[in-house]
């Protein structure tokens, strides 16, 4: 049974996303409105990861060895400037997408495992991740024209 | 006129609510009301009281003439006449026939008067200035405009040139000026970088109205004060901001069958003292309180189930969220007794006609838009909209903030259109005969960020003083002073911003130019020109028209983009833009605004009396083809987009937006027990001010500490103290003052700006992008005591109580 591996993947991705939200906030301290929202989303991601922990433990008991190359790093530090911010948000979007699809896969797994409790967590947290994606998309759409066409 | 200091709200003229028949009559459209017998009370029963403010020694008979105008003091829209004598303005008199003020004047008009004559006259800019060898020197209009146009053309010719322009305005312009600027910026230059300091004051009001009802625009009417049985003030010190409206409320309170009053405000304001129930919530906890009130209404079945079922969406989700907020929990979060919350809920649940007014206590606080939406929810749950006595005001503090929002200089598209709706964008393209290519609007602080980063190279600031008012003043000033940024300032005085400009254009003020202004209850007033502007100063409209002409802005066919030439033709052009939109002005003309009273939009040829209340019958502006926004997540500001919006199938129903309480990122506690606030009065009375003389600025910085806090910390007046936040620290002498307990206030000081900046973070409303203010949790310790003598300095400069100043941060 590999559900534990996927739960671990999701758990790690959620924590990576939380850290990435904090890093982007620190890396762009002068960007308006990043402080509050990024901090709030970082907390949210951390909470989501914590809510997964009992299930990681639950399914780890019967898990086989973790396959190779399960994890990949999608975000490795912020870049300066307007274009840098756009690229950072873009990276975060990919990272959040990984979380989103992982929630969806875990939901299928939870259905297979007949785990109502896990399904409830996925329903709640998956919705939050969808809003995070929308926010990243909104933020990128707003800065893209200036960063791509105007700034030198 | 009473003494404004001793008796700020004048003589009481108590009155009672109209009877049931009159109330029924008031609910009819204007043209049907005309057919009613006159004794049914076509107007409001509020007694007339004509206030007159004349220069010393003059009587009304001394005036050569009286010229119709409207107050520029705040968004109340008090109608008045200018007294003119020998070509000079010598006084003001309230207009008895006007629906807004029934003759009253705000006593502060004494200080807010057009500064053309008397006060401030010497400081007025009378000639254009340009920077030569680092100094601003006087010049003529041709030279000044020539420089602006040369730089503009140079920038516009480069790739992405449109993005190198930014425009920043204030609510001090007339409607015609706002609209002209919106067209020249959006269609002439083609830039979305256009916003105003309305962002700092009123953005949350607009965001909340759009989120709940589909479009901006105040649902209520000031006449609702006449009919209501309950008034709820949500973080709004009406007595301090909308004085004449407050007098109307007081007159009802002193008359027969007075309305019950509820005030939510952390501070001990006059409305808080007047109210029957005062909820002094802990700052930043409004959402928790609102959720508890809604919880009580729903749990006790005190809502209008039929209205909710027929006219709203989102009730199930709202119930789910507010279920977690029994009064006891909110009492713990907000630090108010649970019994008081239940008492307020009882009043709100049993009243029949409720008027609400919301202002900065909600907007300039944690979760501003979410909290303001809960007030809308309260009115929706109880069906308290669109009928006499039932209305909600998401207030603005600026005189023509509403015009900025309507005409498109405040971050939305002109005519309250939706930038995400391709049809709306095409409409504008057709109206102006240009190719529509507009992206998302850029909000004010983002504009300054682009300027700081160097991608905006020309910043045009009209009638605003961002170098004295925006958060992070130190960075704003460094940006404005930067080599790569060409700054154009158009104002009355050499403001702090103007001192940093490359070109300064002297502008006329109200009383010196013609135009219209729209108040918080959608009443449009005309403001005539009474006197000539000083020297070479020009109306803002003339400056914008001159620029458009010199820039040769053309439409698709090579004809001039801006085809109007004076205020009235600009107003006619705006009418065409407003046609069919919620803010339809097509039934209003300058002639109809002259004499008599102002007129409320929407006003079309078939509804020439205007519309007293929006959303009568519970039909809202939420249809996808009409709405101004497709909605946003209240916690992050993420835009939902068209598909998600259409899937909700709103069909004219309003949205009940639910929001969980989330504590502010900067909370006191854990070794940082005090709240540090920095800034200066920015928002409510943007009376332009000249920059302080160099001598004025050479003063010592200080921090103000509340006397109780100071006693607990062993700090005396003048002691050197260390203020530490989680981010940084600074040292300055303390002044022990009447600042709110638990709050440390630091007035802006050029020498300490960077240190104060580093100490704080700017709180933001994620939806409206309104900065809350610079704030940080801090601890204060005494570094060293000081001998006597510092107190003398404090007396010289400490004319305002700290608490008053704090309100305006």
Short mmCIF file of C-alpha atoms in Angstrom, two decimals, chain B residues 49-53 66 78-81 92-97 101-105:
data_model
loop_
_atom_site.label_atom_id
_atom_site.label_comp_id
_atom_site.label_asym_id
_atom_site.label_seq_id
_atom_site.Cartn_x
_atom_site.Cartn_y
_atom_site.Cartn_z
CA UNK B 49 -31.82 75.94 10.55
CA UNK B 50 -29.83 78.31 8.39
CA UNK B 51 -26.23 78.72 9.57
CA UNK B 52 -24.17 81.65 8.38
CA UNK B 53 -20.42 82.09 8.70
CA UNK B 66 -24.49 84.93 -3.11
CA UNK B 78 -23.71 70.21 2.62
CA UNK B 79 -25.19 72.71 0.17
CA UNK B 80 -24.25 76.35 0.74
CA UNK B 81 -23.97 79.76 -0.84
CA UNK B 92 -20.82 81.00 3.65
CA UNK B 93 -24.49 80.34 4.30
CA UNK B 94 -26.24 76.96 4.35
CA UNK B 95 -28.92 76.38 1.72
CA UNK B 96 -32.29 75.95 3.42
CA UNK B 97 -33.91 74.15 0.49
CA UNK B 101 -28.43 69.89 5.33
CA UNK B 102 -31.63 72.00 5.49
CA UNK B 103 -29.51 75.10 5.90
CA UNK B 104 -26.91 73.81 8.31
CA UNK B 105 -23.16 74.22 8.02
#
